Coordinates of C-alpha atoms in Angstrom, one line a residue:
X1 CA 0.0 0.0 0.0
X2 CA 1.4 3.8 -1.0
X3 CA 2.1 5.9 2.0
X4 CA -1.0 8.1 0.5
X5 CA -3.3 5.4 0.5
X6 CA -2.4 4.0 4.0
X7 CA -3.0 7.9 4.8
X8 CA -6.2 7.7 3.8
X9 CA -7.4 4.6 4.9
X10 CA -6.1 6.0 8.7
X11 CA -8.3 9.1 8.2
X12 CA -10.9 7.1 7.0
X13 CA -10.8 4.7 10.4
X14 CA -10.1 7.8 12.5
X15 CA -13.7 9.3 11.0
X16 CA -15.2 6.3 11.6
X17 CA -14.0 6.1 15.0
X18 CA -15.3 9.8 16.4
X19 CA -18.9 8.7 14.3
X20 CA -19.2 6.1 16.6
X21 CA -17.7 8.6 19.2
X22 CA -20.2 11.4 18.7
X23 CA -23.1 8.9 18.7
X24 CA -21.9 7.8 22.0
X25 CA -22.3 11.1 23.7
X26 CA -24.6 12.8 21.8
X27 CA -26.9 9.7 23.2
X28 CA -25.8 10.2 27.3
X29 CA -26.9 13.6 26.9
X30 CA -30.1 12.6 25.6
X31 CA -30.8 10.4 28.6
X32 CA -29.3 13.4 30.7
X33 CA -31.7 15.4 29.4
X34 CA -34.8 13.9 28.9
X35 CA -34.5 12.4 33.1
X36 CA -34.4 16.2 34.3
X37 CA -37.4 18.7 34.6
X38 CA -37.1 21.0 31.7
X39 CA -38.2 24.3 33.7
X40 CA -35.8 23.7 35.8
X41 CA -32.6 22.6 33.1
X42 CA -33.3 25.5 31.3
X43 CA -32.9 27.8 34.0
X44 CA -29.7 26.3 35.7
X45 CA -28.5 26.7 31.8
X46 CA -29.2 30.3 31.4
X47 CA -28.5 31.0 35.5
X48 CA -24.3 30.4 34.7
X49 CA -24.1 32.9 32.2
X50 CA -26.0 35.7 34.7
X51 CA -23.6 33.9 37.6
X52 CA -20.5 34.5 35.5
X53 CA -21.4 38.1 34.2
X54 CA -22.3 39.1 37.8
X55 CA -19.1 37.4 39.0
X56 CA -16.9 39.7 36.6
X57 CA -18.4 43.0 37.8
X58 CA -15.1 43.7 39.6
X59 CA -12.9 42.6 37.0
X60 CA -10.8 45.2 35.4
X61 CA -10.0 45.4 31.5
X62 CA -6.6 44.2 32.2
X63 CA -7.5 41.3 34.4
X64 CA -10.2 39.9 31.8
X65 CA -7.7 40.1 29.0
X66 CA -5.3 38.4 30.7
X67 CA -7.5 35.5 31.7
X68 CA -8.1 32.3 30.1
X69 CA -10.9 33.0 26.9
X70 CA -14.4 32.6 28.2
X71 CA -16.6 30.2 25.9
X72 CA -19.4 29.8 28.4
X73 CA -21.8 31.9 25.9
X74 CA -20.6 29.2 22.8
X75 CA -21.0 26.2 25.6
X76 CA -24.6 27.4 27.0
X77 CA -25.9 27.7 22.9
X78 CA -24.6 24.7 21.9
X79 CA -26.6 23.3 25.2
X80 CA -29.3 24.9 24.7
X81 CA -30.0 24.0 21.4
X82 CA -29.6 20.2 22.3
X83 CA -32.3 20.2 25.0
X84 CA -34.5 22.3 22.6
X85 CA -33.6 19.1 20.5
X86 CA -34.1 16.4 23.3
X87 CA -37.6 17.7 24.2
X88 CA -38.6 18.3 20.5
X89 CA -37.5 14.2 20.4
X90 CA -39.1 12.7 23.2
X91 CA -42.5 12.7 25.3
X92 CA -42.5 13.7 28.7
X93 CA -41.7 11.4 31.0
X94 CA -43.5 10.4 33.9
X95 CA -41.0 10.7 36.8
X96 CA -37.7 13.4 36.2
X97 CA -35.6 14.8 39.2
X98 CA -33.5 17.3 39.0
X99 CA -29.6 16.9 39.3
X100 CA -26.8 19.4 39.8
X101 CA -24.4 16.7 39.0
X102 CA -25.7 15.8 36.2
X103 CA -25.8 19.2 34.6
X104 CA -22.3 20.1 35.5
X105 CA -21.3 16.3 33.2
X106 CA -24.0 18.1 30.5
X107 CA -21.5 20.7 30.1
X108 CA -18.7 18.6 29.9
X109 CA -20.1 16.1 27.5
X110 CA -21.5 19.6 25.1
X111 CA -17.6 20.6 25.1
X112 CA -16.4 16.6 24.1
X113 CA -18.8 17.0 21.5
X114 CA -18.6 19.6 20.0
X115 CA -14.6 18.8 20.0
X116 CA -15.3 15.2 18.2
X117 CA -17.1 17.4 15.4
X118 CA -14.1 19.4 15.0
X119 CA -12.1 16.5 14.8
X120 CA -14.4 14.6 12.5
X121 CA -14.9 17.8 10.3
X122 CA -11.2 17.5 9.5
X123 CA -11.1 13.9 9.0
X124 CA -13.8 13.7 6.3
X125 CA -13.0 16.5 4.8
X126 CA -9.1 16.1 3.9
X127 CA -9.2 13.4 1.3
X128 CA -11.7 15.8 -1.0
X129 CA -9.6 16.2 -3.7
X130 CA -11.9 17.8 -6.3
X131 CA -15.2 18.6 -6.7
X132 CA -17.7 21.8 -7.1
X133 CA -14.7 24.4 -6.0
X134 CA -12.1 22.7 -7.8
X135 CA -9.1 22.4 -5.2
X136 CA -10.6 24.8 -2.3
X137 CA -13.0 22.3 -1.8
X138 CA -11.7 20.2 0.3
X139 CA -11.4 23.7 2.5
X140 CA -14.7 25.2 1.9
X141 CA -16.0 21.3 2.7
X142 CA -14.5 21.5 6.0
X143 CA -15.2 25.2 6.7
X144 CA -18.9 24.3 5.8
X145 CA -18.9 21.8 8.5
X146 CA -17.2 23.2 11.3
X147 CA -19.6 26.3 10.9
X148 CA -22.8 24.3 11.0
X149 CA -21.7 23.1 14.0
X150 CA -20.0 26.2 15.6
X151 CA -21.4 29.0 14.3
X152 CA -23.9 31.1 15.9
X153 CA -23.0 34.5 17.3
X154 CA -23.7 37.6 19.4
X155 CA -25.8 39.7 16.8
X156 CA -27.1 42.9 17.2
X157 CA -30.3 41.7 19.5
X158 CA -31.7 45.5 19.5
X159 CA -32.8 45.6 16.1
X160 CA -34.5 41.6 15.5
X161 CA -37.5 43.9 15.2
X162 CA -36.2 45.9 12.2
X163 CA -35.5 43.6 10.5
X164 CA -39.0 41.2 10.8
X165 CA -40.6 44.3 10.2
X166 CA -39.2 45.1 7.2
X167 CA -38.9 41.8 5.5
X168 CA -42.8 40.7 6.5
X169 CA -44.1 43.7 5.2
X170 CA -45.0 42.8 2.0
X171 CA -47.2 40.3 3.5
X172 CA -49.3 42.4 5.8
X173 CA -52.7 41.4 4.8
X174 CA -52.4 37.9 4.1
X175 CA -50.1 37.5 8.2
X176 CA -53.5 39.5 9.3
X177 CA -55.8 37.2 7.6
X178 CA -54.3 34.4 8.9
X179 CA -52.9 34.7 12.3
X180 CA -54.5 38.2 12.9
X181 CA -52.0 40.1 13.7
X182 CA -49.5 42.1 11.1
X183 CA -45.5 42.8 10.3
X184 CA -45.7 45.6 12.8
X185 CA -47.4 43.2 15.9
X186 CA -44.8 40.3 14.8
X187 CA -41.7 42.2 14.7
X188 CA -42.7 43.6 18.1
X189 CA -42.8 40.1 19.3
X190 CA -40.1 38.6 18.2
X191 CA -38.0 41.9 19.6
X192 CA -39.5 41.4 22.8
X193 CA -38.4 37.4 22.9
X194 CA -35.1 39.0 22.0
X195 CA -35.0 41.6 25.0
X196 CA -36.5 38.4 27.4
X197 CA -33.0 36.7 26.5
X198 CA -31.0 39.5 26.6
X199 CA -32.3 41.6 30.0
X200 CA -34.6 39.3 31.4
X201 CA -32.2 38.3 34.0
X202 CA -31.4 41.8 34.4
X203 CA -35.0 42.8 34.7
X204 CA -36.2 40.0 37.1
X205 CA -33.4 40.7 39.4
X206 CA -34.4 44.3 39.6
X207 CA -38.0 43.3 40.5
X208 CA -36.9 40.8 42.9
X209 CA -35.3 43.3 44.8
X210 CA -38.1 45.8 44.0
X211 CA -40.5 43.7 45.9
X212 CA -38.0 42.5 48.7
X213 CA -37.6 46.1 49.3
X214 CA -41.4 46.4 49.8
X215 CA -42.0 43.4 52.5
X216 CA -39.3 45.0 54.2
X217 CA -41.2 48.2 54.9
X218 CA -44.0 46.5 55.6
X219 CA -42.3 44.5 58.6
X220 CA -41.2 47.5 59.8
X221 CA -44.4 49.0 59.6
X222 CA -45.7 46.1 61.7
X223 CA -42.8 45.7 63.9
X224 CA -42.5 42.1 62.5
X225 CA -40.0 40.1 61.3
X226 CA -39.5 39.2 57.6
X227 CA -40.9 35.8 57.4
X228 CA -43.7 36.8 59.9
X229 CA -45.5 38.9 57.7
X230 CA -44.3 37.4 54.6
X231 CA -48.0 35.6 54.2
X232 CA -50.0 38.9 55.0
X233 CA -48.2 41.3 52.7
X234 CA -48.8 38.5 49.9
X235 CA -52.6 38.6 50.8
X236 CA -52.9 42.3 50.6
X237 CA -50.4 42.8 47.5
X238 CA -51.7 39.9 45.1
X239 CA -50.1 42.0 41.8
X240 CA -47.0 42.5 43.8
X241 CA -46.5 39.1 45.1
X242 CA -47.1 37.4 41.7
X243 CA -44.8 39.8 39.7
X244 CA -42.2 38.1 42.8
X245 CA -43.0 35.1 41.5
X246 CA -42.4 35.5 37.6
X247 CA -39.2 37.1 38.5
X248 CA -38.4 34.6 39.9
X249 CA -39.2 31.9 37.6
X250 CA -37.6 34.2 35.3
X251 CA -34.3 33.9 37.0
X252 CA -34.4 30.1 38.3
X253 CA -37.1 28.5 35.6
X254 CA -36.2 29.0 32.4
X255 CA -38.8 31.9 32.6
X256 CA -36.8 34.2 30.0
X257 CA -37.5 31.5 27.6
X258 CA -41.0 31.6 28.0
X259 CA -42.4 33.4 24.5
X260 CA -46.5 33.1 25.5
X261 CA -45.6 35.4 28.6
X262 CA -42.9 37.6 27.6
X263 CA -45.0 38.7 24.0
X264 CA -48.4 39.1 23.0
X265 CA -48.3 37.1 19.9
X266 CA -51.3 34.6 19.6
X267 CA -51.2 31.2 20.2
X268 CA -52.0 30.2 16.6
X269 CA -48.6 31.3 15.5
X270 CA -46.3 30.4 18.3
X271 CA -47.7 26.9 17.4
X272 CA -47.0 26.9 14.1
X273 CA -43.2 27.9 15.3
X274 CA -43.3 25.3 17.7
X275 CA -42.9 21.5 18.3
X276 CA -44.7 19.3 20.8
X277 CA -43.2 16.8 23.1
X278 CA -42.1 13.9 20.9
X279 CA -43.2 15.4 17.5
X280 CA -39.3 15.5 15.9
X281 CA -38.5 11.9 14.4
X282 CA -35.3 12.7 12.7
X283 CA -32.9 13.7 14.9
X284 CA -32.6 11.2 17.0
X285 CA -33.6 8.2 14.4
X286 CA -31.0 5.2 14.0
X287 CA -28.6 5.3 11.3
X288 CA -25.2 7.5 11.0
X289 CA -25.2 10.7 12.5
X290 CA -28.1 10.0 14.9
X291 CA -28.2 12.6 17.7
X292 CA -24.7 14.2 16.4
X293 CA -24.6 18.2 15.4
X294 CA -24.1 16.7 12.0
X295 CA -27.7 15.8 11.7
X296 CA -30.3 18.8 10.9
X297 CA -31.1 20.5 14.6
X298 CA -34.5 20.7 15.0
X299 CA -34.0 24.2 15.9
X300 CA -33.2 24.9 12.5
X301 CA -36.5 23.9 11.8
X302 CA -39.0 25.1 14.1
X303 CA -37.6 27.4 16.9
X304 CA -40.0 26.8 19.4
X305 CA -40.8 24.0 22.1
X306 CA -44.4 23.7 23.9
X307 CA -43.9 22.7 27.4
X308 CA -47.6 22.7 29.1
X309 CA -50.0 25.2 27.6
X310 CA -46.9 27.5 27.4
X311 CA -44.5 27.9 24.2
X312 CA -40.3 28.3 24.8
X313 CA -37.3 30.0 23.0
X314 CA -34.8 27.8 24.4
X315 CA -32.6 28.8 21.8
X316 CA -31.8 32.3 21.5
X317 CA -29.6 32.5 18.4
X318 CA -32.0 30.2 15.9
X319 CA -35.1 32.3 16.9
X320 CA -35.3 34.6 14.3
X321 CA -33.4 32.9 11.1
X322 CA -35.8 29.4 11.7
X323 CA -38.3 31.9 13.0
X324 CA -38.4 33.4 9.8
X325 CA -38.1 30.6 7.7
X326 CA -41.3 28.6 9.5
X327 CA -43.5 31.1 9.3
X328 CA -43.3 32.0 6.0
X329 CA -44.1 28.2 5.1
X330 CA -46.8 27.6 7.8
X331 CA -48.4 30.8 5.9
X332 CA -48.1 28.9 2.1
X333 CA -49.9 26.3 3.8
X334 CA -52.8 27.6 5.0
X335 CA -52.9 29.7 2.2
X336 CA -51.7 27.9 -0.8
X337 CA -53.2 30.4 -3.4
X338 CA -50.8 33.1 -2.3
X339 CA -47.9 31.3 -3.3
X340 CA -47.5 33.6 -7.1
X341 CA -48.5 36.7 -5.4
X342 CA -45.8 35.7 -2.4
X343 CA -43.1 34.9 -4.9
X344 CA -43.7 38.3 -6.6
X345 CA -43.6 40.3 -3.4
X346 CA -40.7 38.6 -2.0
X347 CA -38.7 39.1 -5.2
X348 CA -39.6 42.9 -4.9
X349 CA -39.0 43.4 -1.7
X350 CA -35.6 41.9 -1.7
X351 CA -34.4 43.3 -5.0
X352 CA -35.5 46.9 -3.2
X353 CA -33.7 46.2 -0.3
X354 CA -30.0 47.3 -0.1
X355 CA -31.0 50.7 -1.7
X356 CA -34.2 51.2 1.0
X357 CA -32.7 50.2 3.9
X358 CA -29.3 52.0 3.2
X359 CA -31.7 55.4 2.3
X360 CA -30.2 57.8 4.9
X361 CA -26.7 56.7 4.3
X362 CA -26.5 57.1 0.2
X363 CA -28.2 60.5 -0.3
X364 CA -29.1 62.1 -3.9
X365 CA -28.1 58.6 -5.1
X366 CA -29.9 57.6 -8.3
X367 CA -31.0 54.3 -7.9
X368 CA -32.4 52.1 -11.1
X369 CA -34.3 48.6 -10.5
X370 CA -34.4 46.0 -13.5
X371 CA -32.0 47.0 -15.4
X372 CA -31.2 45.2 -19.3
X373 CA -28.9 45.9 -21.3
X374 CA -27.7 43.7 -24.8
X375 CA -25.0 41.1 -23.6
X376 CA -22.7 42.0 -26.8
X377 CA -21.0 38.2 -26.4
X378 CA -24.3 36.3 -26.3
X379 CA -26.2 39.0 -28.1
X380 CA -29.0 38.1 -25.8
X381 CA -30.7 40.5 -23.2
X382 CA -29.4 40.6 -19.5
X383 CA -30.6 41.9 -16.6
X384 CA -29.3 43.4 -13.4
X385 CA -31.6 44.0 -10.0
X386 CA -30.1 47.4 -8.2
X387 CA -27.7 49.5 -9.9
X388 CA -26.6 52.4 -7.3
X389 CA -24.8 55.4 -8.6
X390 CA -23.8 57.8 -6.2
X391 CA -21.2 60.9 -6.5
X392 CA -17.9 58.8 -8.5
X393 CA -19.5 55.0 -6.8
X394 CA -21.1 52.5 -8.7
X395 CA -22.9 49.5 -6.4
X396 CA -24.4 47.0 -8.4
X397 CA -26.3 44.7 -6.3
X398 CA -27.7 41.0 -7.1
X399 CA -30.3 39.6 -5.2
X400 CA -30.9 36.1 -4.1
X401 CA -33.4 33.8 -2.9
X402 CA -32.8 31.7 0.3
X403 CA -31.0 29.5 1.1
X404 CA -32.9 25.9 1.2
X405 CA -29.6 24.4 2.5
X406 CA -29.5 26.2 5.9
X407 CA -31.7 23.0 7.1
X408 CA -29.6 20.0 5.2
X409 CA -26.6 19.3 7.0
X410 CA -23.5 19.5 5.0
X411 CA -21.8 16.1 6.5
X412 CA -25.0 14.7 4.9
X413 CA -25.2 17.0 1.9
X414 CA -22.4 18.5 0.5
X415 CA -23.2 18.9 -2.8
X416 CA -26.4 20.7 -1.6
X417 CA -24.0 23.2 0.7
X418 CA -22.3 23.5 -2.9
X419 CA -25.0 24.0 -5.2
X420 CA -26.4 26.9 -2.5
X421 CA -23.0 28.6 -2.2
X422 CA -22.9 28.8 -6.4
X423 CA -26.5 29.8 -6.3
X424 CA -26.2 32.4 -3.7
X425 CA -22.6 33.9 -4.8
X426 CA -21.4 32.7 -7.9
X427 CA -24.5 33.6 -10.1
X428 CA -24.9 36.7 -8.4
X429 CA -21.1 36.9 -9.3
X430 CA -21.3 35.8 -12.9
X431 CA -24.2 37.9 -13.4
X432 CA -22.1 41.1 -11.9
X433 CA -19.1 40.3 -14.3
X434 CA -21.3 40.0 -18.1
X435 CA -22.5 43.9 -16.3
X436 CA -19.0 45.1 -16.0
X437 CA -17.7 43.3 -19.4
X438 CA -20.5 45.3 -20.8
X439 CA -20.0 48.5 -19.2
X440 CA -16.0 48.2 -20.4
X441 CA -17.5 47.1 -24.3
X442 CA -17.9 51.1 -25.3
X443 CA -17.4 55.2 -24.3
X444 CA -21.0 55.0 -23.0
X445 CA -23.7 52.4 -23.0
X446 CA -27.4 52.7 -23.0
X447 CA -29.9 50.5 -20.0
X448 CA -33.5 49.6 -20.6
X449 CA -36.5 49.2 -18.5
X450 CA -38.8 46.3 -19.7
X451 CA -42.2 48.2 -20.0
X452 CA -45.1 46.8 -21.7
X453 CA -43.6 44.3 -23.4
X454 CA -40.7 46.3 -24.8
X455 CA -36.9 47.6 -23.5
X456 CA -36.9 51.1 -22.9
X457 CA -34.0 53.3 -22.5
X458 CA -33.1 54.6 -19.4
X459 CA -30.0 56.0 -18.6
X460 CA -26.9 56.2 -19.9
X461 CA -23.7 54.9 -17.9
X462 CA -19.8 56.3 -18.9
X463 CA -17.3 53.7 -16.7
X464 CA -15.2 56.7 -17.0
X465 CA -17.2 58.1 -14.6
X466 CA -16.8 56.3 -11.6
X467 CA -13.8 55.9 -9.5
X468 CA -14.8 52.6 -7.2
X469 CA -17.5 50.1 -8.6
X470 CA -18.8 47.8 -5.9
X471 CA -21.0 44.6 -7.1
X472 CA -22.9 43.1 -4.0
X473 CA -24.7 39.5 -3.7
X474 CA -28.0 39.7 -1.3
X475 CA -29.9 37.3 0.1
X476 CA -32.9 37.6 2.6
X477 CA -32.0 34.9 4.6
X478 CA -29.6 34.5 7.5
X479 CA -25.9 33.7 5.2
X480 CA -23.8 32.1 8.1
X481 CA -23.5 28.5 7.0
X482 CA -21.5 29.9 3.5
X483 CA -20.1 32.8 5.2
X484 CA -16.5 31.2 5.6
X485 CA -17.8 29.1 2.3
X486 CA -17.8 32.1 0.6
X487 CA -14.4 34.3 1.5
X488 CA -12.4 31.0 1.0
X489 CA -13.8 30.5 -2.6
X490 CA -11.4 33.9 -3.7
X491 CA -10.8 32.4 -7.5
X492 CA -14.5 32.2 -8.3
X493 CA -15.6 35.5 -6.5
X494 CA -12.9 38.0 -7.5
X495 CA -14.3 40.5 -10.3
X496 CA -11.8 41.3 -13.0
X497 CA -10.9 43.7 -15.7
X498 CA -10.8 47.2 -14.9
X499 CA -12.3 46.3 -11.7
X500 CA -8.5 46.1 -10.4
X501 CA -9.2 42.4 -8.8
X502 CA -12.0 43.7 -6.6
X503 CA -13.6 40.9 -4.3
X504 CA -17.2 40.3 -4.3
X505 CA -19.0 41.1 -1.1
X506 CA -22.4 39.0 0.0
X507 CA -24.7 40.1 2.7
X508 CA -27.7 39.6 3.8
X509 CA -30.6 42.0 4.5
X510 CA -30.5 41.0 8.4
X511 CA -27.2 41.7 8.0
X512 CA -28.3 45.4 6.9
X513 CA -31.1 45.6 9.4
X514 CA -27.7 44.6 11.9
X515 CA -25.8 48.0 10.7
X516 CA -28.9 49.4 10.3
X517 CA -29.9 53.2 9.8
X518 CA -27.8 55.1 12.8
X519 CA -26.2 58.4 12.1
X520 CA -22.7 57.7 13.2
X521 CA -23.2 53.7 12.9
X522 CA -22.6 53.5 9.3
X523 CA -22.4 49.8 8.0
X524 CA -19.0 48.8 6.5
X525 CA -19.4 49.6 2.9
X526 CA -20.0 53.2 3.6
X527 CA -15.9 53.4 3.4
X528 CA -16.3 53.2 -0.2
X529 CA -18.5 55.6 -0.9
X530 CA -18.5 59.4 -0.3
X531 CA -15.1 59.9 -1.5
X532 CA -15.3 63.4 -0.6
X533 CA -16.1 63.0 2.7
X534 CA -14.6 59.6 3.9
X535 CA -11.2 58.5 3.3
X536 CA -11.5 55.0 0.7
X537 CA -9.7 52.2 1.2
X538 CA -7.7 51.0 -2.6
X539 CA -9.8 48.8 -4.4
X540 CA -6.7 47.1 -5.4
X541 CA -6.6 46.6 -1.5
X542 CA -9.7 45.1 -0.6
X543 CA -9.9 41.7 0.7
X544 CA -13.1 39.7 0.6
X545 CA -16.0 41.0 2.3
X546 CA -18.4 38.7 3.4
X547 CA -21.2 40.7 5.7
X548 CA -23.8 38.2 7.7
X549 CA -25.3 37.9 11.0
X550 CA -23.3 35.9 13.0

């Protein structure tokens, strides 16, 4: 046997061996799981990241620099989203007691885990020797995998609102018809799930105090001790003692989690969002990659979990992208007849996007939608979505639709992972390239609107005129499982000519709704732009830009 083959076949036995690995422990934390209260695992999960920020009050700039890197916010997602998984999986069972022991091996069997993915990652990915990126994919195979597993992140959480208001807008009526309430109502909803997560700790501790604060007045006033009166001053404050209580199950119950209480979006649509007890079959079913991150998460899926007559967010970070997602389909299906009219207003709304949201931060910018123009090598009409031209700056920007591979696991999938990436950059690439091999074909060329069944010119564009020419790939939905994907495929998403080797940047509208709209918070293009204002950096100097929520 050649050294490469024996090679091979080691890294062949060694991904084998951390399958079987993974399996292992991804099943012991299902039992670990699934034998505890989930009220109660939820809020020992969320309690250490409030114990450790409270626990660093004191801690200089200096001293946290110096200490070891704290992962507890990567360890309590990657927990979180596995119980979300567990009790999407399996009933309730009868009898479950709570274990302090057992949680503290939860957290130590999340980190094994997650490390035997890395490991595995690595090992299936290295003997790719061609394929849909030529020889970067072996690379983008590997970063695709180790992103699906890892890759989360601490977004922007103050503006989850923006950005469901602005995407769900163009389906006002038909969200009011069926789950009555509109874009405005949802966004509000999903922003106050957001704030629960973020400040509810924060907020219940404040009450708690508020309250404690109270009973001790009232002692006084009676010349009592505390836990004498305690039963009195909760029979005459009934509001006051049960706001006590929600702050505390807030703090010790997974309360922060809880979507019915903390929002006043109606049931009808938290269950659509939402499994059952039991109701996920996948995940968990025999085969390879049962229980591992490598299958699809049911998060991904549906975002939600029902736990009595109440509906949870146990995972922060896949509430709004699988948010999203599942209620756009729950709304095709109960309303299959809006499926043209959807298509339509999604492709609008999308195409509009960069140039709307961006509004305030590209004035007197002439901005022209549906641009064709005569390819002059295929002699056939092309079109372009956004072209932006502002002061010496061109943007030309491509939009895309979702990503159905943000659900399919890319251990179990590549070539789907592939086929998105090309979808989602490449085209939007290619189709940026034949508008810049046009715009270099002549002194001046003319663009068309399609009206009435006829091109129509336009405008007229000089490439003289323009000092920096940015093309732009969009997409509406969350980019962060081609992110890495995407900046390490350089040879197929580097524009040339006189475009002096300028990368192609993709984002995403949350992205935009995540740099969103702030007078002295401009998003990162805005440094090519405004010349006359801003210092640029060199085009020639630009590496790739890849701008997503994660």
């Amino acid at each position: 046997m050649q050294p490469d083959d024996a090679a091979e076949q080691k890294r062949k036995e060694a991904a084998s061996s951390l399958l079987r690995d993974m399996e292992t422990t991804a099943a012991r934390m299902r039992a670990l799981i699934v034998a505890m209260p989930p009220h109660d695992l939820l809020g020992y999960i969320y309690a250490q990241r409030m114990m450790k920020a409270m626990s660093e009050q004191d801690i200089t700039a200096e001293e946290r620099e110096a200490a070891d890197p704290d992962d507890l916010i990567t360890e309590n997602q990657f927990l979180l989203e596995y119980v979300h998984a567990v009790l999407a999986s399996d009933p309730a069972p009868e009898k479950v007691n709570f274990d302090e022991e057992k949680c503290a091996e939860l957290f130590e069997l999340g980190r094994e885990l997650r490390q035997q993915a890395m490991f595995y990652a690595m090992a299936t990915s290295a003997d790719t020797k061609e394929g849909a990126f030529g020889p970067d994919t072996a690379d983008i195979e590997y970063h695709a995998k180790s992103t699906w597993v890892l890759l989360r992140g601490n977004r922007y959480q103050v503006l989850e609102g923006e950005f469901y208001r602005y995407v769900l807008a163009p389906h006002d009526d038909v969200l009011r018809e069926v789950y009555g309430v509109g874009a405005e109502e949802i966004a509000i909803g999903f922003q106050a799930m957001t704030d629960a997560t973020r400040s509810g700790h924060a907020d219940a501790i404040m009450e708690m105090m508020k309250q404690f604060d109270a009973v001790q007045a009232f002692a006084r006033a009676e010349g009592k001790r505390l836990e004498e009166v305690m039963e009195a001053w909760a029979a005459d404050n009934a509001e006051q003692a049960k706001a006590a209580g929600l702050a505390f199950d807030d703090m010790l119950r997974g309360g922060v989690a809880n979507v019915s209480r903390h929002t006043n979006l109606p049931s009808v649509l938290l269950a659509d969002l939402a499994y059952q007890r039991g109701e996920e079959k996948e995940f968990f079913a025999p085969g390879d990659h049962a229980g591992t991150p490598y299958r699809t998460l049911p998060a991904r899926k549906k975002p939600l979990i029902q736990l009595g007559s109440d509906y949870y967010a146990v995972d922060p970070c896949f509430t709004r992208d699988a948010g999203y997602r599942a209620l756009l389909f729950n709304l095709l299906q109960h309303k299959p007849d809006y499926k043209v009219a959807f298509n339509q207003r999604q492709k609008v709304m999308s195409e509009a996007a960069f140039a709307d949201i961006l509004n305030a931060q590209l004035p007197g910018a002439k901005v022209l939608q549906e641009v064709y123009y005569k390819d002059p090598a295929s002699k056939q009409w092309s079109e372009n979505d956004t072209l932006i031209l502002i002061e010496d700056v061109l943007f030309l920007v491509e939009a895309k639709a979702g990503a159905a591979a943000t659900i399919a696991s890319p251990a179990l999938d590549f070539g789907r992972h592939a086929q998105s990436v090309q979808d989602l950059v490449i085209k939007a690439y290619k189709q940026s390239e034949r508008f810049f091999n046009y715009l270099n074909s002549a002194d001046e060329v003319p663009l068309y609107h399609f009206v009435d069944g006829k091109y129509v010119e336009c405008a007229r564009v000089r490439r003289a005129d323009y000092r920096v020419m940015v093309p732009i790939g969009l997409t509406v939905e969350s980019f962060s499982p081609f992110s890495t994907s995407a900046r390490s495929c350089r040879k197929s998403s580097r524009c040339s000519g006189n475009m002096h080797s300028c990368h192609f940047p993709s984002m995403t509208c949350s992205c935009l709704s995540d740099c969103y709209l702030r007078p002295g918070s401009l998003p990162i293009i805005w440094k090519f732009d405004r010349p006359s204002q801003v210092c640029a950096a060199p085009i020639s100097s630009m590496k790739s830009i890849t701008l997503a929520p994660i």
